[in-house]
Coordinates of C-alpha atoms in Angstrom, one line a residue:
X110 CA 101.1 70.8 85.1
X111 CA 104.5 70.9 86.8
X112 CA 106.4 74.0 87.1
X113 CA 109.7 72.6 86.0
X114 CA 107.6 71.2 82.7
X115 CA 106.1 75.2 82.5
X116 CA 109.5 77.2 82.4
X117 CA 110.6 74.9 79.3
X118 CA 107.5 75.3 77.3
X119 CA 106.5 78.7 75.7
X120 CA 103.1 77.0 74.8
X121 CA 102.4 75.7 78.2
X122 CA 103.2 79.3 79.2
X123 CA 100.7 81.0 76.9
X124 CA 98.4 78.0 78.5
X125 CA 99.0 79.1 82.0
X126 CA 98.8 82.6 81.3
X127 CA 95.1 82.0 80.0
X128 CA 94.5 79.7 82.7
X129 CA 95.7 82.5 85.1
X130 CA 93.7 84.9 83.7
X131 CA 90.6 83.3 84.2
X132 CA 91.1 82.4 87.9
X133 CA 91.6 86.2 88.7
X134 CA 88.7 86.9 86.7
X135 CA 86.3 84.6 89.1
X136 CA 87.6 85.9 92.3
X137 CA 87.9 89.7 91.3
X138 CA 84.2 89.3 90.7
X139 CA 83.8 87.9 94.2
X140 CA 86.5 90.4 95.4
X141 CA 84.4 93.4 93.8
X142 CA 81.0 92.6 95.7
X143 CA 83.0 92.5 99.0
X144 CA 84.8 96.0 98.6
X145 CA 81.5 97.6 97.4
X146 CA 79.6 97.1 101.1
X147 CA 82.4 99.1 102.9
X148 CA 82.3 101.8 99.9
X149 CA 78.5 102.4 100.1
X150 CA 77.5 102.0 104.0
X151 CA 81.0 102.7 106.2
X152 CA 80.5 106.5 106.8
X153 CA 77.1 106.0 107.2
X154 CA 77.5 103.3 109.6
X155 CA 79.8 105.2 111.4
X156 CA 77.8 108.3 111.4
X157 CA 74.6 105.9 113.0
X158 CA 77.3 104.6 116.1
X159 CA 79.3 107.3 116.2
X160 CA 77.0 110.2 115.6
X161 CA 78.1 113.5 113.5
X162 CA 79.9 113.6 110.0
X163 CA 83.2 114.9 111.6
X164 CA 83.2 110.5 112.2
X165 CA 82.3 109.8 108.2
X166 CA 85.7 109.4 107.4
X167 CA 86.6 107.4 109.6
X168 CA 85.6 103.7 108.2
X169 CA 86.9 104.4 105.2
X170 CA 90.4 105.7 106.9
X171 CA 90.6 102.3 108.9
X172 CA 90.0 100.2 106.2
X173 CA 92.2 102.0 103.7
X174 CA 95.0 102.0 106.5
X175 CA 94.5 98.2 107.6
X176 CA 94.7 97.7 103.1
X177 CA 98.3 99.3 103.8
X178 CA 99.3 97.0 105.9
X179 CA 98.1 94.3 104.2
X180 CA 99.7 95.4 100.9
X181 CA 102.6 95.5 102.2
X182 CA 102.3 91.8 103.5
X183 CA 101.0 90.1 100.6
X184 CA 103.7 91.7 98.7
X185 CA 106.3 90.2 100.9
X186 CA 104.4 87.0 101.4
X187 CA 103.6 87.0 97.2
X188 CA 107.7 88.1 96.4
X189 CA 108.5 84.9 98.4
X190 CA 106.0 81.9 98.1
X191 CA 103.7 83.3 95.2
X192 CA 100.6 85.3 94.6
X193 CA 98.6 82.5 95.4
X194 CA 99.6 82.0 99.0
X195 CA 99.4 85.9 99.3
X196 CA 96.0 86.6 97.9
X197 CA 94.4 83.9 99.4
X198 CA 95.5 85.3 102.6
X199 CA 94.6 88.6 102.0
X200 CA 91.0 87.9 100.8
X201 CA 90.7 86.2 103.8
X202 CA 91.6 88.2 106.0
X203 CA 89.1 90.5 104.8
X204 CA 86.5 87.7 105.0
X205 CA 87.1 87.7 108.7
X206 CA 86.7 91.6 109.2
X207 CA 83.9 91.9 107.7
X208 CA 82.4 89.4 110.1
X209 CA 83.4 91.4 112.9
X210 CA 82.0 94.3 111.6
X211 CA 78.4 92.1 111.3
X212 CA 79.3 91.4 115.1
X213 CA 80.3 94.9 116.2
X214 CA 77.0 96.9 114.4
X215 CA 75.2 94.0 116.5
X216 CA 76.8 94.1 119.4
X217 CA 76.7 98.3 119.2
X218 CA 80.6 97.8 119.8
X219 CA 82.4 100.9 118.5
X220 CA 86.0 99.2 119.4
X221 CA 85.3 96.0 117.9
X222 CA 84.1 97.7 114.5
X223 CA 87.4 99.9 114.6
X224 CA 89.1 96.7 115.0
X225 CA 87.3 94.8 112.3
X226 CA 87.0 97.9 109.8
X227 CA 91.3 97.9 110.4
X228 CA 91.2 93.8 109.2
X229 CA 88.3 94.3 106.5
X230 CA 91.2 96.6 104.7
X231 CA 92.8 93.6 103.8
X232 CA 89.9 92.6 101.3
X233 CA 90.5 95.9 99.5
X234 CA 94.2 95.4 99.3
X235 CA 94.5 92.3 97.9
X236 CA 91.1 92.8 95.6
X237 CA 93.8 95.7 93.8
X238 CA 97.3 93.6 93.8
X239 CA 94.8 90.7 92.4
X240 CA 95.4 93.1 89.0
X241 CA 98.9 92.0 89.1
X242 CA 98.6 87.9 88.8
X243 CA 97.4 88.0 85.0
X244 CA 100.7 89.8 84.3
X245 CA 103.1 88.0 85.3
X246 CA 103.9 85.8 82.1
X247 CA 102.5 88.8 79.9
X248 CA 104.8 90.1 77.6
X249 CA 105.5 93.8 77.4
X250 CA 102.1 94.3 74.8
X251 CA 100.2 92.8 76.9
X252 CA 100.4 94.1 80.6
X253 CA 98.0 96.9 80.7
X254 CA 95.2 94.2 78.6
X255 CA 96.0 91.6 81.4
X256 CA 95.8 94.5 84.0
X257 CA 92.3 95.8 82.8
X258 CA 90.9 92.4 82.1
X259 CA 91.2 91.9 85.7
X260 CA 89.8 95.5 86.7
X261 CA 86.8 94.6 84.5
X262 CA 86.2 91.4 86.1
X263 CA 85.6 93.1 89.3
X264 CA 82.7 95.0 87.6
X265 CA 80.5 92.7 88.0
X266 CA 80.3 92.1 92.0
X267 CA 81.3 96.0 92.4
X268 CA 78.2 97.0 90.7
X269 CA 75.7 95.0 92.5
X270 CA 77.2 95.3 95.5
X271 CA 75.9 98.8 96.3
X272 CA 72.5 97.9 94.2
X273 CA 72.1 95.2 97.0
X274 CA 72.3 97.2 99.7
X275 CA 68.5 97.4 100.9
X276 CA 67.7 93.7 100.3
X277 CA 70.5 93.0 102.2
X278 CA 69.2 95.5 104.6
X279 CA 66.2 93.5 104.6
X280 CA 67.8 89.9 105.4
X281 CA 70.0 91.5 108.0
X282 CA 67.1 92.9 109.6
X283 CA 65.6 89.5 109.3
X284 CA 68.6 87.8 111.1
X285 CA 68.6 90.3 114.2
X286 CA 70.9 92.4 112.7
X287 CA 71.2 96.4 111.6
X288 CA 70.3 97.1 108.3
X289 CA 73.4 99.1 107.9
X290 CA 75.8 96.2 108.8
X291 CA 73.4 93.8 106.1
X292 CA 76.1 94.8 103.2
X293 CA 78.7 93.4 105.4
X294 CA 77.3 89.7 105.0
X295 CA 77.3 90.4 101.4
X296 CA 81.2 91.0 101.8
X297 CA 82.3 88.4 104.1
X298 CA 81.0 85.7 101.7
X299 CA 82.8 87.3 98.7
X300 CA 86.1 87.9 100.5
X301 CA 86.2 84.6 101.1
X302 CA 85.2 82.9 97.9
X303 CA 87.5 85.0 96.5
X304 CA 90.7 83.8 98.5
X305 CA 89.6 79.8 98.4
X306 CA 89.3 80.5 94.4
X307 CA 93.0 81.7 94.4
X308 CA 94.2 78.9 96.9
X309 CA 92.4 75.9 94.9
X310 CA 92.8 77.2 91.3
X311 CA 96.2 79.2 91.3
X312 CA 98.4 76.6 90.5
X313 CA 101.0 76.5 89.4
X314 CA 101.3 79.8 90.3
X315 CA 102.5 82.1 87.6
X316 CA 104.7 84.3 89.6
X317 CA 106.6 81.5 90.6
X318 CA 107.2 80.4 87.3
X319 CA 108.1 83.7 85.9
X320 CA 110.9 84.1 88.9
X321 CA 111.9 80.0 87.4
X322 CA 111.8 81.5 83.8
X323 CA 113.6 85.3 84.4
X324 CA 116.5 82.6 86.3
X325 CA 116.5 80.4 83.8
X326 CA 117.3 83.1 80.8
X327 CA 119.8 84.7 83.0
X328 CA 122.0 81.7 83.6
X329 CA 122.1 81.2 79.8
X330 CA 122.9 84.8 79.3
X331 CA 125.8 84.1 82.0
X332 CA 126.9 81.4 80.4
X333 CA 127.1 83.0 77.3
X334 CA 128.9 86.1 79.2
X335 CA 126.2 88.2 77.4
X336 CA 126.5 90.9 81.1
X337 CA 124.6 93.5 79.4
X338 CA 121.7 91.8 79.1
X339 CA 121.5 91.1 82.4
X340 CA 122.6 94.6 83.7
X341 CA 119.3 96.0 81.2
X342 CA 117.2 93.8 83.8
X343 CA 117.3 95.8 86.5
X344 CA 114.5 98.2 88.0
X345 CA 114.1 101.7 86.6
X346 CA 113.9 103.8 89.8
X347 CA 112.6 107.0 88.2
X348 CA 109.9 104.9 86.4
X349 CA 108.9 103.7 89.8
X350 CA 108.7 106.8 91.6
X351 CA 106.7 107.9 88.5
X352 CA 104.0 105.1 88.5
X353 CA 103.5 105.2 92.6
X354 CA 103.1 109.4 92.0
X355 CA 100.1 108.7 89.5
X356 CA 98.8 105.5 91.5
X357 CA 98.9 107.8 94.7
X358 CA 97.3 111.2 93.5
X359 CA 94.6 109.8 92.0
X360 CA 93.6 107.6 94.6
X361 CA 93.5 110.5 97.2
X362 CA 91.7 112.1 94.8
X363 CA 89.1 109.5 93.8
X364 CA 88.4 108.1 98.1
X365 CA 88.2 111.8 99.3
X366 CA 85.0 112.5 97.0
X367 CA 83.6 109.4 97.2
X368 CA 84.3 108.5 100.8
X369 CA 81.8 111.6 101.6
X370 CA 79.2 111.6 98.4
X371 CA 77.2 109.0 100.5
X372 CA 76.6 111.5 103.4
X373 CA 76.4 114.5 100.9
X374 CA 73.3 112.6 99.9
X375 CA 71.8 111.6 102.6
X376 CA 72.0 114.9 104.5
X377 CA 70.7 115.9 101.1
X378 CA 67.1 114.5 101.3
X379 CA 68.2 111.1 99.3
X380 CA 67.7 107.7 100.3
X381 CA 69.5 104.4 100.5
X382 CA 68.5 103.2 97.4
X383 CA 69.6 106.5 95.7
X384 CA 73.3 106.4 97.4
X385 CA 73.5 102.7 96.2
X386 CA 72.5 103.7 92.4
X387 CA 74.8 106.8 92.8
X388 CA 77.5 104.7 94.0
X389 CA 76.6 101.7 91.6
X390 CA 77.7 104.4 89.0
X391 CA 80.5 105.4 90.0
X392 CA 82.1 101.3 90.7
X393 CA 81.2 100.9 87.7
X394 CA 83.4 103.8 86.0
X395 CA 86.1 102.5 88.1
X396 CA 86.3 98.9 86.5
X397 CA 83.7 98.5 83.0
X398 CA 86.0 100.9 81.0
X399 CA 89.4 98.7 82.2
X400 CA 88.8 96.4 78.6
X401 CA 89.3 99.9 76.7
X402 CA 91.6 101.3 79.1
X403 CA 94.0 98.7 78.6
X404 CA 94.1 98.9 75.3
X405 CA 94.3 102.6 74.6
X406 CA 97.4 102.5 77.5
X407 CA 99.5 99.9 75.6
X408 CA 98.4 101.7 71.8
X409 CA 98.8 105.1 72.8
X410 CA 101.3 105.3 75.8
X411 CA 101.5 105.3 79.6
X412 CA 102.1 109.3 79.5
X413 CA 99.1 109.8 77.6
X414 CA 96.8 108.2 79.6
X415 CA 97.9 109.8 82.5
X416 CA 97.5 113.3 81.9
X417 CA 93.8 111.7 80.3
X418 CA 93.9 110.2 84.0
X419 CA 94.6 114.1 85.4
X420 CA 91.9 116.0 83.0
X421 CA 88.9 113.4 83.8
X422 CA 89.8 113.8 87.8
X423 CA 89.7 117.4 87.9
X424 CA 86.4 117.6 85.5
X425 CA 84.8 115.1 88.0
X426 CA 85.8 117.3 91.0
X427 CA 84.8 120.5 89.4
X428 CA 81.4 119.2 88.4
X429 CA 81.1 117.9 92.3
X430 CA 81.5 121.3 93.3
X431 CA 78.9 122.8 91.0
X432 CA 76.4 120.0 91.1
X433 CA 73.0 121.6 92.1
X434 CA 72.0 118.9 95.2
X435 CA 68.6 118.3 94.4
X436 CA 70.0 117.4 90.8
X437 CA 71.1 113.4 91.0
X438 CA 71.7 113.1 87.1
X439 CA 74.6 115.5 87.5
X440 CA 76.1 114.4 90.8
X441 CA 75.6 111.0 89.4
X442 CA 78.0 112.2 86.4
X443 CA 80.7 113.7 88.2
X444 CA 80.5 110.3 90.3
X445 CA 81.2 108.3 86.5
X446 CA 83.7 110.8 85.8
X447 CA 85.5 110.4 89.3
X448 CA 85.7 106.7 88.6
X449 CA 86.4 106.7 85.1
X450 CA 89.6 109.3 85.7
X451 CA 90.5 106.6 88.8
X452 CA 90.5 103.8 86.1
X453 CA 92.9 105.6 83.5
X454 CA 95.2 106.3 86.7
X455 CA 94.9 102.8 88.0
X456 CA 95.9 101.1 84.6
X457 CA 98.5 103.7 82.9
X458 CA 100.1 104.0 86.9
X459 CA 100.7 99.6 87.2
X460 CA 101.7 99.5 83.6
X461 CA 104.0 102.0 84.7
X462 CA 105.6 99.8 87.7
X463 CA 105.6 96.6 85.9
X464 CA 107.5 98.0 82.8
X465 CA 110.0 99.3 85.2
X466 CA 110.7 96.9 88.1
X467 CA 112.5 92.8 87.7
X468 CA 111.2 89.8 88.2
X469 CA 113.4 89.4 91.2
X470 CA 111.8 92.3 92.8
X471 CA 108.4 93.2 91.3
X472 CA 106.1 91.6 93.7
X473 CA 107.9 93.4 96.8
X474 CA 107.8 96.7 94.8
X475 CA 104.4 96.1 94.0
X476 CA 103.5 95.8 97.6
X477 CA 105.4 98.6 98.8
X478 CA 104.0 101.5 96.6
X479 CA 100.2 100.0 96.9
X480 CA 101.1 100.8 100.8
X481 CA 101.4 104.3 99.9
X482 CA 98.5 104.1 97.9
X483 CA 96.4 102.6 100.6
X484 CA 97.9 105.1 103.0
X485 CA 96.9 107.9 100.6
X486 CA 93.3 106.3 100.7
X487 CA 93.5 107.2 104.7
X488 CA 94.6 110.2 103.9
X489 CA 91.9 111.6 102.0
X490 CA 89.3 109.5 104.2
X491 CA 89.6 111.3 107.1
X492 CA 90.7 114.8 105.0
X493 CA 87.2 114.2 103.1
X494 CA 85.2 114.4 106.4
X495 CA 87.5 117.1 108.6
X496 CA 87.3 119.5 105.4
X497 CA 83.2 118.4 104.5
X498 CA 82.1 119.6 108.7
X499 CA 84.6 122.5 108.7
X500 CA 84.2 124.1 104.7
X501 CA 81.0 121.9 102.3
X502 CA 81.2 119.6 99.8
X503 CA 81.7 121.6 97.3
X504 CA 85.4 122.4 98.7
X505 CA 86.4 119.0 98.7
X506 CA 85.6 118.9 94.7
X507 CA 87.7 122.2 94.7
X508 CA 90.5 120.5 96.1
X509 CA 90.6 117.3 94.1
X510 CA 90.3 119.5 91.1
X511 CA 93.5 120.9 92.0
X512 CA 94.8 117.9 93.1
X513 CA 94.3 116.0 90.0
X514 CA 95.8 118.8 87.4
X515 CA 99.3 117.9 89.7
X516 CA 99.5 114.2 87.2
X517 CA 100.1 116.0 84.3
X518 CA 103.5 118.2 85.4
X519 CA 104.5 114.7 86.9
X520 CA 103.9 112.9 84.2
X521 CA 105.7 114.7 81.7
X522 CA 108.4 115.7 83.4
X523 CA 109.1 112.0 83.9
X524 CA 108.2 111.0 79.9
X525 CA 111.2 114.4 79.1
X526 CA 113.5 113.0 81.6
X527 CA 113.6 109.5 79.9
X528 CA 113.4 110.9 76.4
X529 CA 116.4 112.6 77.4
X530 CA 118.6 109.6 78.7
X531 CA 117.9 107.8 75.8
X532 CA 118.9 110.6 73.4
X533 CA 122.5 110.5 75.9
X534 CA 122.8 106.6 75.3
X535 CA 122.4 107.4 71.6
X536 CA 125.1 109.9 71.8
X537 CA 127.4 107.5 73.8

């Protein structure tokens, strides 16, 4: 299927848009089970080489910082030659980290596993923008289906990722290596399935074709000297400030309680196979609701979702607090809760960006405010840990309480703003 052949044919679009849809499914459920091994044993790898939970943090930090980077580049790299070339890259990249990390817990190199923990980032980063390629021929209905069919995919390796985490235990033990580091094999065979499935199956790819379709439609707008359509194309700034705000806070929000719920655990009596159940959860709240999600955001509204988005956070962080730790069923739920408030964030906060960015733009964009989202990951990384050794747990579900309830001024202070504008157009 040529692309020239694609941008002329609404029904080959509707075709590649399937087609599309089904390639990001395969590699987000590759993607999933490679960002699930750095979720479940980072701190605690870290806390084993390192020693002390001041140190927890800091995998998760370094991966979410080395995600920023990479955000930023396979938005560039995506704006310019395509999300194939820029997701296959990225998953790759994380493929490659993760085998250093293998090689550092081996070796007992704390450098190297800095190193590789910065590069495994890129997994992360590009598992997220991955949401992004089923919506780029989706109309404006569509987007925050497309979106969560993606999130949903990821499930599926996300959830037995952390439920894995023993027996792969037990075959890196096997091969020479620490347990700990086991997960880690897990991931750098996902990662990179999931960038080969984007490299051999992404074509054509369906940014490309949108930029080929958005420039067709303006140069028969031009020629028709129809200027105010074109002028209607362009990004609504406010709208972007507003989706990177809920994208942002609710990240944080989400990686500081999770980053240290792991070590809470541990320190806590539990096993490994307890964290991974526990953490199995809580992926799974994060992605198995994204079907529903979707729909409700396109039905009932970006707004509404969010401030659903802001309510389910700061539950989940409140329950954290007040969790009795010998009780798993309860930290268990604020763990579903933490995810599921994560998912209506996620969703609402890229429908958000999409509806107001161009074609000409939107993959740059895209890249740029999931830097500041990655960089707010690092953030509450090393936040979690520094506030966990200094205060307890339970602070850190204090503060992303508060934290969370910040969405809903945001939000609708955003939703009055634009109500308002259009009620000036009207007038005008």
């Amino acid at each position: 299927m040529e692309l020239e052949q694609v941008v002329h044919s609404p029904e080959a679009q509707r075709q590649l848009y399937k087609r599309s849809l089904l390639v990001v499914i395969m590699s987000q459920i590759f993607g999933g089970a490679g960002l699930a091994a750095g979720v479940t044993v980072g701190a605690l790898l870290a806390k084993e080489m390192l020693g002390g939970e001041s140190y927890a943090g800091v995998p998760a930090a370094l991966f979410t910082l080395g995600s920023a980077l990479a955000a930023f580049l396979v938005g560039r790299i995506s704006q310019k030659s395509g999300r194939r070339n820029g997701l296959s890259l990225g998953f790759i990249a994380g493929g490659i980290g993760a085998i250093g990390v293998i090689l550092a817990a081996t070796m007992d190199n704390v450098f190297l596993l800095f190193v590789s923990l910065f590069i495994y980032g890129a997994g992360t980063s590009t598992n997220l923008q991955a949401r992004y390629a089923g919506t780029d021929l989706a109309n404006e209905k569509q987007r925050a289906t497309a979106i969560s069919i993606a999130m949903v995919s990821t499930t599926f390796g996300a959830v037995a990722g952390p439920n894995l985490v023993e027996p792969m235990g037990e075959v890196a033990l096997a091969l020479g290596i620490p347990a700990l580091a086991g997960p880690f094999i897990l991931a750098a065979v996902a990662y990179l399935l999931a960038g080969l499935t984007f490299l051999v199956f992404l074509r054509p790819d369906p940014f490309l074709v949108a930029k080929a379709i958005a420039a067709e439609q303006e140069k028969q707008e031009l020629e028709k000297k129809d200027a105010r359509k074109v002028v209607e194309h362009k990004a609504n700034r406010a709208g972007v400030l507003a989706g990177a705000a809920v994208l942002i806070l609710s990240h944080f929000v989400m990686v500081a309680v999770m980053t240290m719920t792991p070590v809470h655990m541990q320190n806590h009596g539990n096993g490994l196979s307890a964290v991974g159940m526990v953490i199995g959860f809580h992926i799974a709240a994060m992605y198995l609701p994204s079907l529903g999600t979707g729909i409700l955001v396109d039905k009932l509204g970006r707004t509404f979702m969010v401030i659903a988005s802001g309510i389910t956070l700061s539950i989940a962080g409140l329950m954290a607090a007040f969790a009795p730790t010998e009780s798993l069923f309860w930290l268990t739920f604020a763990l579903i809760l933490l995810g599921l408030g994560w998912n209506f964030g996620l969703i609402s906060g890229t429908a958000i960006i999409i509806d107001s960015t161009d074609i000409k733009t939107r993959a740059k964009t895209q890249g740029s405010v999931d830097v500041w989202v990655a960089i707010s990951g690092t953030a509450g990384s090393l936040l979690s840990g520094i506030i966990v050794a200094n205060s307890s747990y339970a602070i850190l579900g204090f503060v992303g309480m508060y934290l969370s309830l910040l969405l809903i001024p945001v939000i609708i202070w955003v939703h009055v703003r634009g109500r308002s504008k259009e009620a000036v157009k009207t007038v005008t």
